PDB file of C-alpha atoms in Angstrom:
ATOM      1  CA  MET A  15     111.364  85.372 108.189  1.00 90.00           C
ATOM      2  CA  LEU A  16     108.853  85.277 105.275  1.00 96.00           C
ATOM      3  CA  GLU A  17     107.401  82.138 103.791  1.00 97.00           C
ATOM      4  CA  LEU A  18     104.991  81.843 100.879  1.00 98.00           C
ATOM      5  CA  LYS A  19     103.164  78.528 100.798  1.00 98.00           C
ATOM      6  CA  ASN A  20     101.575  77.372  97.535  1.00 97.00           C
ATOM      7  CA  ILE A  21     100.430  80.833  96.464  1.00 98.00           C
ATOM      8  CA  VAL A  22      97.908  80.888  93.629  1.00 98.00           C
ATOM      9  CA  PHE A  23      96.505  84.117  92.168  1.00 98.00           C
ATOM     10  CA  GLU A  24      93.781  84.102  89.519  1.00 96.00           C
ATOM     11  CA  VAL A  25      91.815  86.849  87.794  1.00 94.00           C
ATOM     12  CA  ARG A  26      88.582  86.788  85.850  1.00 91.00           C
ATOM     13  CA  GLU A  27      88.995  88.072  82.292  1.00 87.00           C
ATOM     14  CA  GLU A  28      86.358  89.942  80.292  1.00 85.00           C
ATOM     15  CA  THR A  29      85.633  86.748  78.363  1.00 87.00           C
ATOM     16  CA  GLY A  30      84.632  85.125  81.637  1.00 85.00           C
ATOM     17  CA  GLU A  31      87.595  82.800  81.615  1.00 91.00           C
ATOM     18  CA  THR A  32      89.952  82.518  84.591  1.00 93.00           C
ATOM     19  CA  LYS A  33      93.600  83.432  84.086  1.00 94.00           C
ATOM     20  CA  ARG A  34      96.207  82.143  86.544  1.00 95.00           C
ATOM     21  CA  ILE A  35      98.898  84.784  87.227  1.00 97.00           C
ATOM     22  CA  LEU A  36     100.756  82.922  89.991  1.00 98.00           C
ATOM     23  CA  ASP A  37     100.758  79.140  89.965  1.00 96.00           C
ATOM     24  CA  ASN A  38     101.560  77.371  93.235  1.00 96.00           C
ATOM     25  CA  VAL A  39     104.458  79.651  94.256  1.00 97.00           C
ATOM     26  CA  SER A  40     106.370  78.601  97.374  1.00 97.00           C
ATOM     27  CA  LEU A  41     109.287  80.701  98.582  1.00 96.00           C
ATOM     28  CA  GLU A  42     111.272  81.378 101.746  1.00 96.00           C
ATOM     29  CA  LEU A  43     113.075  84.668 102.429  1.00 96.00           C
ATOM     30  CA  ASP A  44     115.757  84.795 105.131  1.00 94.00           C
ATOM     31  CA  GLU A  45     116.738  87.729 107.329  1.00 92.00           C
ATOM     32  CA  ASP A  46     119.260  90.356 106.188  1.00 90.00           C
ATOM     33  CA  MET A  47     119.352  89.173 102.577  1.00 93.00           C
ATOM     34  CA  PHE A  48     119.203  91.040  99.259  1.00 93.00           C
ATOM     35  CA  TYR A  49     116.861  89.264  96.821  1.00 96.00           C
ATOM     36  CA  VAL A  50     116.147  90.173  93.199  1.00 95.00           C
ATOM     37  CA  VAL A  51     113.176  88.648  91.382  1.00 96.00           C
ATOM     38  CA  THR A  52     113.478  88.665  87.608  1.00 93.00           C
ATOM     39  CA  GLY A  53     111.775  87.099  84.607  1.00 90.00           C
ATOM     40  CA  PRO A  54     109.932  87.901  81.371  1.00 88.00           C
ATOM     41  CA  ASN A  55     107.202  90.527  81.246  1.00 88.00           C
ATOM     42  CA  GLY A  56     103.910  89.064  82.408  1.00 90.00           C
ATOM     43  CA  SER A  57     105.551  86.370  84.534  1.00 93.00           C
ATOM     44  CA  GLY A  58     103.848  87.608  87.726  1.00 95.00           C
ATOM     45  CA  LYS A  59     106.730  89.506  89.360  1.00 95.00           C
ATOM     46  CA  SER A  60     104.805  92.634  90.386  1.00 93.00           C
ATOM     47  CA  THR A  61     101.807  90.563  91.441  1.00 96.00           C
ATOM     48  CA  LEU A  62     104.057  88.582  93.764  1.00 96.00           C
ATOM     49  CA  ALA A  63     105.266  91.762  95.499  1.00 95.00           C
ATOM     50  CA  ARG A  64     101.709  93.120  95.757  1.00 95.00           C
ATOM     51  CA  ILE A  65     100.523  89.887  97.384  1.00 97.00           C
ATOM     52  CA  ILE A  66     103.329  90.017  99.957  1.00 97.00           C
ATOM     53  CA  MET A  67     102.335  93.607 100.825  1.00 96.00           C
ATOM     54  CA  GLY A  68      98.616  92.780 100.925  1.00 96.00           C
ATOM     55  CA  ILE A  69      97.576  94.964  97.977  1.00 95.00           C
ATOM     56  CA  GLU A  70      96.229  91.784  96.360  1.00 96.00           C
ATOM     57  CA  GLN A  71      94.850  88.733  98.126  1.00 96.00           C
ATOM     58  CA  PRO A  72      95.913  85.275  96.906  1.00 97.00           C
ATOM     59  CA  THR A  73      93.257  82.980  95.513  1.00 97.00           C
ATOM     60  CA  SER A  74      94.765  80.248  97.671  1.00 98.00           C
ATOM     61  CA  GLY A  75      97.897  79.626  99.720  1.00 98.00           C
ATOM     62  CA  ARG A  76      99.324  81.103 102.919  1.00 98.00           C
ATOM     63  CA  ILE A  77     101.798  83.860 103.833  1.00 98.00           C
ATOM     64  CA  ILE A  78     103.803  83.458 107.032  1.00 98.00           C
ATOM     65  CA  TYR A  79     105.806  86.392 108.410  1.00 97.00           C
ATOM     66  CA  ASN A  80     108.036  85.891 111.451  1.00 95.00           C
ATOM     67  CA  GLY A  81     106.043  82.819 112.382  1.00 95.00           C
ATOM     68  CA  GLU A  82     102.618  84.505 112.057  1.00 97.00           C
ATOM     69  CA  ASP A  83     100.038  83.868 109.356  1.00 97.00           C
ATOM     70  CA  ILE A  84      99.403  87.257 107.706  1.00 98.00           C
ATOM     71  CA  THR A  85      97.396  86.017 104.708  1.00 97.00           C
ATOM     72  CA  GLU A  86      94.254  87.832 105.822  1.00 96.00           C
ATOM     73  CA  LYS A  87      95.953  90.915 107.247  1.00 97.00           C
ATOM     74  CA  SER A  88      95.534  94.341 105.635  1.00 96.00           C
ATOM     75  CA  ILE A  89      98.222  96.569 104.112  1.00 95.00           C
ATOM     76  CA  THR A  90      98.171  98.738 107.246  1.00 94.00           C
ATOM     77  CA  GLU A  91      98.606  95.758 109.549  1.00 96.00           C
ATOM     78  CA  ARG A  92     101.515  94.453 107.488  1.00 96.00           C
ATOM     79  CA  ALA A  93     103.145  97.872 107.450  1.00 92.00           C
ATOM     80  CA  ARG A  94     102.910  98.023 111.238  1.00 92.00           C
ATOM     81  CA  MET A  95     104.509  94.595 111.422  1.00 95.00           C
ATOM     82  CA  GLY A  96     107.548  95.820 109.504  1.00 92.00           C
ATOM     83  CA  ILE A  97     106.901  95.472 105.754  1.00 95.00           C
ATOM     84  CA  SER A  98     107.464  98.384 103.344  1.00 92.00           C
ATOM     85  CA  PHE A  99     106.547  98.662  99.660  1.00 91.00           C
ATOM     86  CA  ALA A 100     108.037 101.089  97.121  1.00 86.00           C
ATOM     87  CA  LEU A 101     105.947 101.548  93.981  1.00 79.00           C
ATOM     88  CA  GLN A 102     107.260 101.670  90.410  1.00 76.00           C
ATOM     89  CA  GLN A 103     106.194 105.309  90.258  1.00 73.00           C
ATOM     90  CA  PRO A 104     106.539 107.127  93.604  1.00 73.00           C
ATOM     91  CA  VAL A 105     103.519 109.181  94.620  1.00 76.00           C
ATOM     92  CA  ARG A 106     103.795 112.991  94.458  1.00 81.00           C
ATOM     93  CA  PHE A 107     102.310 114.894  97.388  1.00 80.00           C
ATOM     94  CA  LYS A 108     101.519 118.497  96.575  1.00 79.00           C
ATOM     95  CA  GLY A 109     101.765 120.637  99.704  1.00 85.00           C
ATOM     96  CA  ILE A 110     103.895 118.151 101.662  1.00 89.00           C
ATOM     97  CA  LYS A 111     107.564 118.914 102.160  1.00 91.00           C
ATOM     98  CA  VAL A 112     110.301 116.320 101.912  1.00 91.00           C
ATOM     99  CA  SER A 113     111.126 116.835 105.597  1.00 90.00           C
ATOM    100  CA  ASP A 114     107.493 116.135 106.573  1.00 89.00           C
ATOM    101  CA  LEU A 115     107.414 112.952 104.483  1.00 89.00           C
ATOM    102  CA  ILE A 116     110.546 111.577 106.146  1.00 91.00           C
ATOM    103  CA  LYS A 117     109.271 112.448 109.619  1.00 89.00           C
ATOM    104  CA  ILE A 118     105.920 110.755 108.907  1.00 87.00           C
ATOM    105  CA  ALA A 119     107.730 107.655 107.639  1.00 87.00           C
ATOM    106  CA  SER A 120     109.893 107.397 110.742  1.00 86.00           C
ATOM    107  CA  SER A 121     106.911 107.459 113.153  1.00 77.00           C
ATOM    108  CA  MET A 122     109.191 109.316 115.563  1.00 79.00           C
ATOM    109  CA  GLU A 123     109.899 112.913 116.538  1.00 81.00           C
ATOM    110  CA  LEU A 124     112.763 113.575 114.143  1.00 84.00           C
ATOM    111  CA  SER A 125     114.620 116.869 114.109  1.00 86.00           C
ATOM    112  CA  THR A 126     115.240 118.510 110.743  1.00 85.00           C
ATOM    113  CA  GLY A 127     118.892 117.581 111.110  1.00 88.00           C
ATOM    114  CA  GLU A 128     118.013 113.913 111.591  1.00 87.00           C
ATOM    115  CA  ALA A 129     115.732 114.006 108.551  1.00 88.00           C
ATOM    116  CA  CYS A 130     118.598 115.528 106.558  1.00 90.00           C
ATOM    117  CA  GLU A 131     120.800 112.575 107.452  1.00 88.00           C
ATOM    118  CA  TYR A 132     118.461 110.218 105.593  1.00 87.00           C
ATOM    119  CA  LEU A 133     118.659 112.406 102.475  1.00 89.00           C
ATOM    120  CA  SER A 134     122.448 112.366 102.688  1.00 86.00           C
ATOM    121  CA  GLU A 135     122.382 108.563 102.827  1.00 82.00           C
ATOM    122  CA  VAL A 136     120.700 108.456  99.407  1.00 83.00           C
ATOM    123  CA  GLY A 137     123.100 110.961  97.887  1.00 81.00           C
ATOM    124  CA  LEU A 138     120.971 114.123  97.991  1.00 86.00           C
ATOM    125  CA  CYS A 139     122.217 117.440  99.309  1.00 86.00           C
ATOM    126  CA  ALA A 140     119.896 117.997 102.260  1.00 85.00           C
ATOM    127  CA  ARG A 141     119.820 121.790 102.101  1.00 86.00           C
ATOM    128  CA  ASP A 142     118.587 121.612  98.489  1.00 89.00           C
ATOM    129  CA  TYR A 143     115.749 119.193  99.166  1.00 90.00           C
ATOM    130  CA  ILE A 144     114.614 119.213 102.794  1.00 90.00           C
ATOM    131  CA  ASP A 145     112.132 122.091 102.343  1.00 89.00           C
ATOM    132  CA  ARG A 146     110.965 121.238  98.829  1.00 91.00           C
ATOM    133  CA  GLU A 147     107.497 119.942  98.120  1.00 90.00           C
ATOM    134  CA  VAL A 148     107.125 116.369  96.909  1.00 89.00           C
ATOM    135  CA  ASN A 149     105.524 117.511  93.671  1.00 85.00           C
ATOM    136  CA  SER A 150     106.080 117.689  89.910  1.00 81.00           C
ATOM    137  CA  SER A 151     109.186 119.861  90.298  1.00 85.00           C
ATOM    138  CA  LEU A 152     111.122 116.737  91.316  1.00 87.00           C
ATOM    139  CA  SER A 153     112.528 114.386  88.679  1.00 84.00           C
ATOM    140  CA  GLY A 154     111.872 110.649  88.641  1.00 79.00           C
ATOM    141  CA  GLY A 155     115.358 109.941  89.978  1.00 80.00           C
ATOM    142  CA  GLU A 156     114.982 112.467  92.795  1.00 85.00           C
ATOM    143  CA  LEU A 157     111.630 110.994  93.788  1.00 86.00           C
ATOM    144  CA  LYS A 158     113.092 107.485  93.828  1.00 83.00           C
ATOM    145  CA  ARG A 159     115.877 108.516  96.181  1.00 83.00           C
ATOM    146  CA  ILE A 160     113.510 110.456  98.447  1.00 87.00           C
ATOM    147  CA  GLU A 161     111.280 107.384  98.574  1.00 85.00           C
ATOM    148  CA  ILE A 162     114.285 105.261  99.591  1.00 84.00           C
ATOM    149  CA  ALA A 163     115.113 107.860 102.270  1.00 87.00           C
ATOM    150  CA  THR A 164     111.628 107.331 103.718  1.00 88.00           C
ATOM    151  CA  VAL A 165     112.206 103.562 103.641  1.00 83.00           C
ATOM    152  CA  LEU A 166     115.447 104.032 105.571  1.00 83.00           C
ATOM    153  CA  ALA A 167     113.614 106.258 108.051  1.00 86.00           C
ATOM    154  CA  ARG A 168     111.016 103.544 108.619  1.00 85.00           C
ATOM    155  CA  GLY A 169     113.698 100.943 109.302  1.00 82.00           C
ATOM    156  CA  THR A 170     111.469  97.983 108.428  1.00 87.00           C
ATOM    157  CA  SER A 171     112.656  94.384 108.445  1.00 91.00           C
ATOM    158  CA  LEU A 172     111.330  93.669 104.914  1.00 95.00           C
ATOM    159  CA  THR A 173     111.354  96.195 102.067  1.00 92.00           C
ATOM    160  CA  LEU A 174     109.813  95.499  98.647  1.00 94.00           C
ATOM    161  CA  PHE A 175     110.781  97.486  95.544  1.00 92.00           C
ATOM    162  CA  ASP A 176     108.798  97.064  92.318  1.00 91.00           C
ATOM    163  CA  GLU A 177     111.097  97.892  89.366  1.00 88.00           C
ATOM    164  CA  PRO A 178     112.774 100.900  91.008  1.00 84.00           C
ATOM    165  CA  GLU A 179     114.568 101.717  87.746  1.00 81.00           C
ATOM    166  CA  ALA A 180     111.300 102.448  85.910  1.00 77.00           C
ATOM    167  CA  GLY A 181     111.032 105.911  84.387  1.00 70.00           C
ATOM    168  CA  ILE A 182     114.445 107.279  85.374  1.00 73.00           C
ATOM    169  CA  ASP A 183     117.376 108.381  83.220  1.00 72.00           C
ATOM    170  CA  LEU A 184     120.746 106.649  82.972  1.00 71.00           C
ATOM    171  CA  TRP A 185     122.529 109.074  85.340  1.00 70.00           C
ATOM    172  CA  SER A 186     119.859 108.636  88.008  1.00 73.00           C
ATOM    173  CA  PHE A 187     119.946 104.866  87.508  1.00 79.00           C
ATOM    174  CA  GLN A 188     123.673 104.742  88.256  1.00 80.00           C
ATOM    175  CA  ASN A 189     123.095 106.720  91.456  1.00 78.00           C
ATOM    176  CA  LEU A 190     120.253 104.350  92.332  1.00 80.00           C
ATOM    177  CA  ILE A 191     122.595 101.354  92.025  1.00 83.00           C
ATOM    178  CA  GLU A 192     125.046 103.034  94.411  1.00 82.00           C
ATOM    179  CA  VAL A 193     122.237 103.652  96.910  1.00 80.00           C
ATOM    180  CA  PHE A 194     121.107 100.007  96.779  1.00 83.00           C
ATOM    181  CA  ASP A 195     124.690  98.827  97.139  1.00 81.00           C
ATOM    182  CA  SER A 196     124.991 101.001 100.249  1.00 79.00           C
ATOM    183  CA  MET A 197     121.654  99.732 101.586  1.00 78.00           C
ATOM    184  CA  LYS A 198     122.886  96.175 101.183  1.00 77.00           C
ATOM    185  CA  GLU A 199     125.969  96.905 103.256  1.00 75.00           C
ATOM    186  CA  LYS A 200     124.449  99.127 105.954  1.00 70.00           C
ATOM    187  CA  THR A 201     120.765  98.303 106.363  1.00 68.00           C
ATOM    188  CA  LYS A 202     119.533  95.666 108.767  1.00 73.00           C
ATOM    189  CA  GLY A 203     116.666  93.844 107.140  1.00 86.00           C
ATOM    190  CA  THR A 204     115.713  91.992 103.977  1.00 93.00           C
ATOM    191  CA  ILE A 205     115.477  93.762 100.617  1.00 93.00           C
ATOM    192  CA  PHE A 206     113.278  92.264  97.876  1.00 95.00           C
ATOM    193  CA  ILE A 207     113.534  93.922  94.458  1.00 94.00           C
ATOM    194  CA  ILE A 208     111.588  93.206  91.275  1.00 94.00           C
ATOM    195  CA  SER A 209     113.954  93.976  88.392  1.00 92.00           C
ATOM    196  CA  HIS A 210     115.483  92.741  85.144  1.00 84.00           C
ATOM    197  CA  GLN A 211     118.462  95.115  85.216  1.00 86.00           C
ATOM    198  CA  GLU A 212     121.846  93.404  85.131  1.00 86.00           C
ATOM    199  CA  ARG A 213     123.467  95.922  87.469  1.00 86.00           C
ATOM    200  CA  ILE A 214     120.826  95.253  90.121  1.00 90.00           C
ATOM    201  CA  LEU A 215     121.118  91.496  89.594  1.00 91.00           C
ATOM    202  CA  ASN A 216     124.860  91.805  90.143  1.00 88.00           C
ATOM    203  CA  ILE A 217     124.471  93.062  93.722  1.00 89.00           C
ATOM    204  CA  ALA A 218     121.945  90.401  94.774  1.00 92.00           C
ATOM    205  CA  ASP A 219     122.650  87.745  97.379  1.00 92.00           C
ATOM    206  CA  GLN A 220     120.008  85.548  95.774  1.00 94.00           C
ATOM    207  CA  ILE A 221     118.188  85.728  92.429  1.00 95.00           C
ATOM    208  CA  ILE A 222     114.711  84.297  91.908  1.00 96.00           C
ATOM    209  CA  LEU A 223     113.729  83.504  88.312  1.00 94.00           C
ATOM    210  CA  LEU A 224     109.976  83.620  87.709  1.00 94.00           C
ATOM    211  CA  GLU A 225     108.399  82.340  84.481  1.00 93.00           C
ATOM    212  CA  ASP A 226     104.725  81.862  83.623  1.00 93.00           C
ATOM    213  CA  GLY A 227     103.735  82.435  87.231  1.00 96.00           C
ATOM    214  CA  ARG A 228     106.078  79.788  88.589  1.00 96.00           C
ATOM    215  CA  ILE A 229     109.489  79.900  90.231  1.00 95.00           C
ATOM    216  CA  LYS A 230     111.825  78.250  87.766  1.00 91.00           C
ATOM    217  CA  LYS A 231     114.960  78.508  89.869  1.00 91.00           C
ATOM    218  CA  THR A 232     116.599  80.368  92.740  1.00 93.00           C
ATOM    219  CA  GLY A 233     120.268  80.690  93.616  1.00 94.00           C
ATOM    220  CA  ARG A 234     123.358  82.869  93.809  1.00 90.00           C
ATOM    221  CA  LYS A 235     123.938  85.219  90.901  1.00 82.00           C
ATOM    222  CA  GLU A 236     127.051  83.277  89.893  1.00 82.00           C
ATOM    223  CA  ASP A 237     124.893  80.184  89.395  1.00 84.00           C
ATOM    224  CA  MET A 238     121.864  81.926  87.902  1.00 87.00           C
ATOM    225  CA  MET A 239     123.060  84.120  85.032  1.00 75.00           C
ATOM    226  CA  VAL A 240     123.130  81.347  82.415  1.00 72.00           C
ATOM    227  CA  ASP A 241     119.504  80.459  83.204  1.00 67.00           C
ATOM    228  CA  ILE A 242     118.489  84.120  83.226  1.00 74.00           C
ATOM    229  CA  LEU A 243     120.076  84.860  79.864  1.00 66.00           C
ATOM    230  CA  GLY A 244     118.413  81.790  78.434  1.00 60.00           C
ATOM    231  CA  ALA A 245     115.052  82.987  79.741  1.00 55.00           C
ATOM    232  CA  THR A 246     115.592  86.461  78.274  1.00 52.00           C
ATOM    233  CA  LEU A 247     116.197  85.021  74.826  1.00 49.00           C
ATOM    234  CA  GLU A 248     113.017  82.963  75.050  1.00 55.00           C
ATOM    235  CA  GLY A 249     110.952  85.646  76.764  1.00 50.00           C
ATOM    236  CA  GLY A 250     111.940  88.605  74.622  1.00 50.00           C
ATOM    237  CA  PHE A 251     113.545  90.867  77.207  1.00 48.00           C
ATOM    238  CA  CYS A 252     117.213  90.128  76.459  1.00 44.00           C
ATOM    239  CA  GLY A 253     117.925  93.771  75.605  1.00 44.00           C
ATOM    240  CA  LYS A 254     116.717  94.922  79.012  1.00 50.00           C
ATOM    241  CA  ILE A 255     119.089  92.551  80.791  1.00 49.00           C
ATOM    242  CA  MET A 256     122.092  93.277  78.608  1.00 42.00           C
ATOM    243  CA  ASP A 257     121.692  97.008  77.995  1.00 46.00           C
ATOM    244  CA  GLY A 258     120.085  98.214  81.204  1.00 46.00           C
ATOM    245  CA  GLY A 259     116.782  99.147  79.555  1.00 44.00           C
ATOM    246  CA  VAL A 260     116.696 102.558  81.253  1.00 44.00           C
ATOM    247  CA  ASN A 261     114.909 105.556  79.763  1.00 41.00           C
TER     248      ASN A 261
END
């Protein structure tokens, strides 16, 4: 489905020196799988997701999606091919209603009732949200679930989430876990989440451990937790894995 071949990503620092963020990363993602990428802060997790979506271009390496080389393709082209990306902080759209956002995401003529069904799937009461604006009146947890509703409406074959737990409270986080668990069971397509939250790791089919810009190990969660906990102790994010690390 998706294959990364020897991906390198470098940036030029203010000192003029080159810093390597991703170092020869090769990875294959299969269809209808739930992947979680974890690792210490600064290990290149978010950069990896941004490169898959086309927000950043790799310094070298190739990206193959459903047999086609998409390395040079734009964000728009990748979106049309069936890749979605959910940001750490969902964008607020003053003047746009939730119903409009879902209809735009679907690229189809949805009725209000059909749009409401997507809100129900993420645990929101449709009558309370369908006509609200996507603005500052919505909490972080509400925005996250509305964003996931738009992802469901798009129905893409590959969906990327960059730390979806960022900036939400504990109650909203628990609801978010339930939504992802439901997505795993019901949604056709591959889900790729950047996270270091134990409860998200626990619902993964496969975990990818990234350290210093390199993939240290991949495998089932049952086989990975010892390595992950060892990495957290060395990398200084043990509390986030063990406690949830949610605001």
